[in-house]
Amino acid sequence: MASATASHTLCGIPTTSSSSTTNKSTTYSSARFLLKTPLRRLGFAGTVADPLFTNHVATKLRSVKASSNPVRAVVSMAKKSVGDLSSSDLKGKKVFVRADLNVPLDDSQNITDDTRIRAAIPTIKHLIANGAKVILSSHLGRPKGVTPKYSLAPLVPRLSELLGIQVVKADDCIGPEVDKLVDSLPEGGVLLLENVRFYKEEEKNEPEFAKKLASLADLYVNDAFGTAHRAHASTEGVTKFLKPSVAGFLLQKELDYLVGAVSTPKRPFAAIVGGSKVSSKIGVIESLLEKCDILLLGGGMIFTFYKAQGLSVGSSLVEEDKLELATSLLEKAKAKGVSLLLPSDVVIADKFAPDANSKIVPASAIPDGWMGLDIGPDSIKTFNDALDTTKTVIWNGPMGVFEFDKFATGTEAIAKKLADLSGKGVTTIIGGGDSVAAVEKVGVASVMSHISTGGGASLELLEGKVLPGVIALDEADAPVAVMAVKKSVGSLKEADLKGKRVFVRVDLNVPLDDNFKITDDTRIRAAVPTIKYLMQNGARVILASHLGRPKGVTPKYSLKPLVPRLSELLGIEVKMANDSVGPEVENLVAGLPEGGVVLLENVRFYKEEEKNDPEFAKKLASLADLYVNDAFGTAHRAHASTEGVAKVLKPAVAGFLMQKELDYLVGAVSNPQKPFAAIVGGSKVSSKIGVIESLLEKVDVLLLGGGMIFTFYKAQGYAVGSSLVEEDKLDLATSLMEKAKTKGVSLLLPTDVVIADKFAADANSKIVPASEIPDGWMGLDIGPDAIKSFGSALDTTKTIIWNGPMGVFEFDKFAAGTEAIAKKLAELSGKGVTTIIGGGDSVAAVEKVGLAEKMSHISTGGGASLELLEGKQLPGVLALDDA
């Protein structure tokens, strides 16, 4: 037994590689569906399960990188969304919506599972609410010509009930009668076309048929992810005739999770793959081995892996022609540093039946005449322990024959564990009918981060294929497409890092008191995860940063005072260089052991740093073998250590902090969960013009506070007393309010304010309506009515970005508005709303209230965050390698 497994990673069976990879995963923790007939055996035997839904994410961008046309593939996943279209874009427009209403019907034509109908509702309701005329299209089944039992007519009552309006049903999908129904459709009305597959031209993607469908509408929305892998007339052909062509909310969410969450996952990242046959999951497993840290295998496929290692498997399901493949996958996992875990014990049965006799045995001791039908209790515990170390988990395929209660324990245990992890902030993605069936059966579907609706589309996406229905849609704005997906340090494994010199640009620009003591170590702590990851993988780490704005060598801006705290946080003695280039530095680097760290002196002691001098960049780069940028706060600067070095060193990748900033700031702005609100405060309109204008293109609700509001009030003719006003920005304020109205954005200004007789902490104060500020008084905070109305508006949202305080919160008397917003966002975070805090003042506010840890993300960037929110491209990000 030992000899049979000595060179592979078998959970519970000690091996060299298994122990090393398990240790690696341990160190990380320290530093909707359709249940088919029983013939469709979700686990070990029977037909293949629905295509792997969630595991593709990991595969997606890796395969894109290797493709012959990588740019197209990356951009194809960053698509314009229906949420990008404002009320003015939609009101009165005829919108062709391709949905996936392919639901199961019983013999009496009653819907037995309305999941897909319900999944389509958010997009349709958004269009209705914005005054569009909705033309709904779908297929049902696989009809050969007009087949009454495949008519969409039975879906109308449920659609009407869910939408709260009477949906009109057409008897065809093209032709004069359909044209008439479309012409008579009111704003906010919905017309359901008949099954598009009643025409053979649909699946042939016949251009003339596509043109006829397109002639019904003004623009196109594809919300049918389940058919996105098909180049059909209604999924791909129509887009050639209708512009804009955008993704619906469901399609967008699928891409967000399957591409976004897995292309740049929060690490450690685990994948769980089950199912009956290795052959059906080859592409998925191979792709995941390029991305994940831990791969857990279950289901009938495990016995092919066991037999490949010389173990007895009794009469368990084995693919004899895939034994070499199983061996090669184990070897690939070892080479990639992936902890591939197989069950150490299994539940075996004397026949394939729900009433079979059963017992638990070690995976290496399955007797003749018995077959494995589930994973055992020791395996469940080991799998759970591994999953406890993770931040992202994707699951496709059951652990056993879970249709039989006696052999459902493993699958149900995984479902419960993922539910538990979801409640702790782990991203959990469930894909494939069988996995979805499991979470539905256990009653935990609602707590998972994402449950995919796709079938073949998911599998193809996970295998790295491009989807015609996605590629055909309009691209998202350039900054999103270019910056959203960068290669991460997490994609580099031990083999890529061990013994390598890694130049890491961090942001250690922390405040020091007069005695050179650190007064806030937030930025140092934020840099630790990336450094520890590199150390644990045997890299030799060279840290570079700036501190302050020195003019040449300035001792008070030396990084030496940071060494003790860095050493304490990293658990090793950090070496300090007296320079950032030169022979002495080169000697220090040469003597650096694996896992060692050297901190270079302030790179801004050289004027060449901020000038991005190529020769200086080349000197910095000569110290290392590869580059990691984890300094988001300086990513908007094209300096030698942030942009120049990346041109010389390859790979050049993002650190974990940089990656997280991009995940939240790019992700939230490009593809937010709607409704999306922004809160913008601060003293002057002029400092936030770009941010406000950019956000008006994206948000549903915009709340304004701080000193800038009085410029808006005066622009409307209100008396503002002696409040701060930018007289030269009155026309701008007016134009921004008009733009909000045109874009259908709810722009809310405070209805009441707290005013003071002087700008001081001990000023006399009172609350007045915003339109009644007396002479000699100035507004210094928003009032209680405004706090209440702002809170009510925020209660309707799913994503919130906050930049800038509501008042002069440094004075306790005028801090109530800012603190109330902080508390409201903390409350909403606990309810699943994504809350992103940006800007020093906003961060200071949540820190003051003690709620920082409850927010989804607190940005470390200042100018970088603002420029990103303004839609600008960041040189330090663009210079990094694409994923």
Coordinates of N, CA and C in Angstrom, one line a residue, residues 433-556:
G433 N -26.0 20.5 -12.3 CA -27.3 20.1 -11.7 C -27.1 19.3 -10.5
D434 N -26.2 18.4 -10.4 CA -26.1 17.5 -9.3 C -25.6 18.2 -8.0
S435 N -24.6 19.1 -8.1 CA -24.2 19.8 -6.9 C -25.3 20.7 -6.5
V436 N -26.0 21.3 -7.4 CA -27.1 22.2 -7.0 C -28.2 21.4 -6.4
A437 N -28.5 20.2 -6.9 CA -29.5 19.3 -6.3 C -29.1 19.0 -4.9
A438 N -27.9 18.9 -4.6 CA -27.4 18.5 -3.2 C -27.7 19.7 -2.3
V439 N -27.3 20.9 -2.7 CA -27.5 22.0 -1.8 C -29.0 22.3 -1.6
E440 N -29.8 22.1 -2.7 CA -31.2 22.3 -2.6 C -31.8 21.2 -1.6
K441 N -31.4 20.0 -1.7 CA -31.9 18.9 -0.8 C -31.6 19.2 0.6
V442 N -30.4 19.7 0.9 CA -30.0 20.0 2.3 C -30.6 21.3 2.8
G443 N -31.2 22.1 1.8 CA -31.8 23.4 2.2 C -30.9 24.5 2.5
V444 N -29.7 24.5 1.8 CA -28.7 25.6 2.1 C -28.4 26.4 0.8
A445 N -29.2 26.2 -0.2 CA -28.9 26.9 -1.5 C -28.8 28.4 -1.3
S446 N -29.7 29.0 -0.5 CA -29.8 30.4 -0.4 C -28.6 31.1 0.2
V447 N -27.8 30.3 1.0 CA -26.6 30.9 1.6 C -25.4 30.8 0.8
M448 N -25.4 30.1 -0.3 CA -24.2 30.1 -1.2 C -24.0 31.4 -1.9
S449 N -22.7 31.7 -2.2 CA -22.4 32.9 -2.9 C -23.1 33.0 -4.3
H450 N -23.0 31.8 -5.0 CA -23.5 31.8 -6.3 C -23.9 30.4 -6.7
I451 N -25.1 30.2 -7.3 CA -25.5 28.9 -7.8 C -25.7 29.1 -9.3
S452 N -25.0 28.4 -10.1 CA -25.1 28.7 -11.6 C -26.3 28.1 -12.2
T453 N -26.8 28.7 -13.3 CA -27.9 28.2 -14.0 C -27.5 27.5 -15.3
G454 N -26.2 27.5 -15.5 CA -25.7 27.0 -16.8 C -25.5 25.5 -16.9
G455 N -25.5 25.0 -18.1 CA -25.2 23.5 -18.3 C -23.9 23.4 -19.1
G456 N -24.2 23.2 -20.5 CA -23.0 23.1 -21.4 C -22.2 24.4 -21.4
A457 N -22.8 25.5 -21.2 CA -22.1 26.8 -21.2 C -21.0 26.8 -20.1
S458 N -21.4 26.3 -18.9 CA -20.5 26.3 -17.8 C -19.3 25.4 -18.1
L459 N -19.6 24.2 -18.6 CA -18.5 23.3 -18.8 C -17.6 23.9 -19.9
E460 N -18.1 24.4 -20.9 CA -17.2 25.0 -21.9 C -16.4 26.2 -21.4
L461 N -17.0 27.0 -20.6 CA -16.3 28.1 -20.0 C -15.2 27.6 -19.1
L462 N -15.5 26.6 -18.3 CA -14.5 26.0 -17.3 C -13.4 25.3 -18.1
E463 N -13.6 24.8 -19.2 CA -12.6 24.2 -20.0 C -11.8 25.2 -20.8
G464 N -12.1 26.5 -20.7 CA -11.3 27.5 -21.4 C -11.8 27.9 -22.7
K465 N -13.0 27.4 -23.1 CA -13.5 27.8 -24.4 C -14.2 29.1 -24.4
V466 N -14.2 29.8 -25.5 CA -15.0 31.0 -25.6 C -16.4 30.7 -26.0
L467 N -17.3 31.6 -25.5 CA -18.7 31.3 -25.7 C -19.3 32.3 -26.7
P468 N -19.8 31.8 -27.8 CA -20.3 32.7 -28.9 C -21.3 33.7 -28.4
G469 N -22.2 33.3 -27.5 CA -23.2 34.3 -27.1 C -22.7 35.4 -26.2
V470 N -21.5 35.2 -25.6 CA -20.8 36.2 -24.8 C -20.0 37.1 -25.7
I471 N -19.2 36.4 -26.5 CA -18.3 37.2 -27.4 C -19.0 38.2 -28.3
A472 N -20.3 37.9 -28.6 CA -21.0 38.7 -29.5 C -21.5 40.0 -28.9
L473 N -21.5 40.1 -27.5 CA -22.0 41.2 -26.8 C -20.9 42.4 -26.9
D474 N -21.4 43.6 -26.6 CA -20.6 44.8 -26.6 C -19.6 44.7 -25.5
E475 N -18.3 45.2 -25.8 CA -17.3 45.2 -24.7 C -17.6 46.3 -23.7
A476 N -17.2 46.0 -22.4 CA -17.2 47.0 -21.4 C -16.2 48.1 -21.7
D477 N -16.3 49.2 -21.0 CA -15.4 50.3 -21.2 C -14.0 49.8 -21.0
A478 N -13.1 50.5 -21.8 CA -11.7 50.1 -21.8 C -11.0 49.9 -20.5
P479 N -11.1 50.9 -19.5 CA -10.4 50.7 -18.3 C -10.7 49.4 -17.6
V480 N -12.0 49.0 -17.7 CA -12.4 47.7 -17.0 C -11.8 46.6 -17.8
A481 N -11.9 46.6 -19.1 CA -11.4 45.4 -19.9 C -9.9 45.3 -19.7
V482 N -9.2 46.4 -19.6 CA -7.8 46.3 -19.5 C -7.3 46.0 -18.1
M483 N -7.9 46.6 -17.1 CA -7.4 46.5 -15.8 C -8.0 45.4 -14.9
A484 N -9.2 45.0 -15.2 CA -9.9 44.1 -14.3 C -9.2 42.8 -14.1
V485 N -8.5 42.3 -15.1 CA -7.9 40.9 -15.0 C -6.4 41.0 -15.2
K486 N -5.7 41.0 -14.1 CA -4.2 41.0 -14.1 C -3.7 39.7 -13.4
K487 N -2.6 39.3 -13.9 CA -2.0 38.1 -13.3 C -1.7 38.4 -11.8
S488 N -2.0 37.4 -10.9 CA -1.8 37.6 -9.5 C -0.6 36.8 -9.0
V489 N 0.0 37.2 -7.9 CA 1.1 36.5 -7.3 C 0.5 35.1 -6.8
G490 N -0.8 35.0 -6.6 CA -1.3 33.7 -6.2 C -1.3 32.7 -7.3
S491 N -1.1 33.1 -8.6 CA -1.0 32.2 -9.7 C 0.4 31.6 -9.8
L492 N 1.3 32.1 -9.0 CA 2.7 31.6 -9.0 C 2.8 30.6 -7.9
K493 N 3.3 29.4 -8.2 CA 3.4 28.3 -7.3 C 4.8 28.2 -6.8
E494 N 5.1 27.2 -5.9 CA 6.4 27.0 -5.3 C 7.4 26.8 -6.4
A495 N 7.1 26.1 -7.4 CA 8.1 25.9 -8.5 C 8.5 27.2 -9.2
D496 N 7.6 28.1 -9.2 CA 7.9 29.4 -9.9 C 8.7 30.3 -8.9
L497 N 8.6 30.1 -7.6 CA 9.2 31.1 -6.7 C 10.4 30.6 -5.9
K498 N 10.5 29.3 -5.7 CA 11.5 28.8 -4.8 C 12.9 29.2 -5.3
G499 N 13.6 29.9 -4.4 CA 15.0 30.3 -4.8 C 15.1 31.6 -5.6
K500 N 13.9 32.1 -6.1 CA 13.9 33.2 -7.0 C 14.0 34.5 -6.2
R501 N 14.6 35.5 -6.8 CA 14.7 36.9 -6.2 C 13.4 37.6 -6.7
V502 N 12.6 38.1 -5.7 CA 11.4 38.7 -6.1 C 11.4 40.2 -5.6
F503 N 11.3 41.1 -6.6 CA 11.2 42.5 -6.3 C 9.8 42.9 -6.0
V504 N 9.5 43.3 -4.7 CA 8.1 43.6 -4.3 C 8.0 45.1 -4.0
R505 N 7.2 45.8 -4.8 CA 6.9 47.2 -4.5 C 5.7 47.2 -3.6
V506 N 6.0 47.7 -2.4 CA 4.9 47.8 -1.4 C 4.7 49.3 -1.1
D507 N 3.6 49.6 -0.3 CA 3.4 50.9 0.1 C 3.5 51.0 1.6
L508 N 4.7 51.3 2.1 CA 5.0 51.4 3.5 C 5.1 52.9 3.9
N509 N 4.3 53.7 3.3 CA 4.3 55.2 3.5 C 3.5 55.5 4.8
V510 N 4.0 55.1 5.9 CA 3.2 55.2 7.2 C 3.6 56.4 7.9
P511 N 2.7 56.9 8.8 CA 3.0 58.1 9.6 C 3.9 57.8 10.7
L512 N 4.9 58.7 11.0 CA 5.8 58.6 12.1 C 5.7 59.8 13.0
D513 N 5.9 59.6 14.3 CA 5.9 60.8 15.2 C 7.3 61.4 15.2
D514 N 7.5 62.4 16.1 CA 8.8 63.1 16.1 C 9.9 62.2 16.6
N515 N 9.5 61.1 17.3 CA 10.5 60.2 17.7 C 10.7 59.0 16.8
F516 N 10.1 59.2 15.6 CA 10.2 58.1 14.5 C 9.5 56.8 14.9
K517 N 8.5 57.0 15.7 CA 7.7 55.8 16.0 C 6.5 55.8 15.1
I518 N 6.1 54.6 14.7 CA 5.0 54.4 13.8 C 3.7 54.7 14.5
T519 N 2.8 55.6 14.0 CA 1.6 55.9 14.7 C 0.4 55.1 14.1
D520 N 0.6 54.6 12.9 CA -0.5 53.8 12.3 C 0.2 52.8 11.3
D521 N 0.1 51.5 11.7 CA 0.8 50.5 10.9 C 0.0 49.8 9.8
T522 N -1.2 50.4 9.5 CA -2.1 49.8 8.6 C -1.5 49.3 7.3
R523 N -0.7 50.2 6.7 CA -0.1 49.9 5.4 C 0.9 48.7 5.5
I524 N 1.6 48.7 6.6 CA 2.6 47.6 6.8 C 1.8 46.3 6.9
R525 N 0.8 46.3 7.8 CA 0.0 45.0 7.9 C -0.6 44.6 6.6
A526 N -1.1 45.6 5.8 CA -1.7 45.2 4.5 C -0.7 44.5 3.6
A527 N 0.6 44.8 3.7 CA 1.6 44.2 2.8 C 2.0 42.8 3.2
V528 N 1.7 42.4 4.5 CA 2.2 41.2 5.0 C 1.7 39.9 4.3
P529 N 0.4 39.8 3.9 CA 0.0 38.5 3.2 C 0.9 38.2 2.0
T530 N 1.1 39.1 1.1 CA 1.9 38.9 -0.1 C 3.3 38.5 0.3
I531 N 3.9 39.2 1.2 CA 5.3 38.9 1.6 C 5.4 37.4 2.2
K532 N 4.4 37.1 3.1 CA 4.4 35.8 3.7 C 4.3 34.7 2.7
Y533 N 3.4 34.9 1.7 CA 3.2 33.9 0.7 C 4.5 33.6 -0.1
L534 N 5.2 34.7 -0.4 CA 6.5 34.5 -1.1 C 7.5 33.8 -0.2
M535 N 7.6 34.2 1.1 CA 8.5 33.5 2.0 C 8.2 32.0 2.1
Q536 N 6.9 31.7 2.3 CA 6.5 30.3 2.4 C 6.8 29.5 1.2
N537 N 6.9 30.1 0.1 CA 7.2 29.4 -1.2 C 8.7 29.5 -1.6
G538 N 9.5 29.9 -0.6 CA 11.0 29.8 -0.8 C 11.6 30.9 -1.6
A539 N 10.8 32.0 -1.8 CA 11.4 33.2 -2.5 C 12.3 34.0 -1.7
R540 N 13.2 34.7 -2.3 CA 14.1 35.7 -1.6 C 13.5 37.1 -1.9
V541 N 13.0 37.7 -0.9 CA 12.1 38.9 -1.1 C 12.9 40.2 -0.9
I542 N 12.7 41.0 -1.9 CA 13.4 42.3 -1.9 C 12.3 43.4 -1.9
L543 N 12.1 44.1 -0.8 CA 11.0 45.0 -0.6 C 11.5 46.5 -1.0
A544 N 10.6 47.2 -1.7 CA 10.9 48.5 -2.1 C 9.7 49.4 -1.8
S545 N 9.9 50.6 -1.2 CA 8.8 51.5 -0.9 C 9.4 52.9 -0.9
H546 N 8.4 53.9 -0.8 CA 8.8 55.3 -0.6 C 8.3 55.6 0.8
L547 N 8.7 56.8 1.3 CA 8.1 57.3 2.5 C 8.2 58.8 2.4
G548 N 7.1 59.5 2.5 CA 7.0 60.9 2.3 C 7.4 61.4 1.0
R549 N 7.8 62.7 1.0 CA 8.2 63.4 -0.3 C 9.6 64.0 -0.1
P550 N 10.7 63.1 0.0 CA 12.0 63.7 0.2 C 12.6 64.3 -1.0
K551 N 13.5 65.3 -0.8 CA 14.2 65.9 -1.8 C 15.7 65.4 -1.7
G552 N 15.9 64.3 -2.4 CA 17.2 63.7 -2.2 C 17.3 62.9 -0.9
V553 N 18.5 62.5 -0.4 CA 18.6 61.7 0.8 C 18.3 62.5 2.0
T554 N 17.2 62.1 2.7 CA 16.7 62.9 3.8 C 16.5 61.9 5.0
P555 N 17.3 61.9 6.0 CA 17.3 60.9 7.1 C 15.9 60.7 7.7
K556 N 15.1 61.8 7.9 CA 13.8 61.6 8.5 C 12.9 60.8 7.7

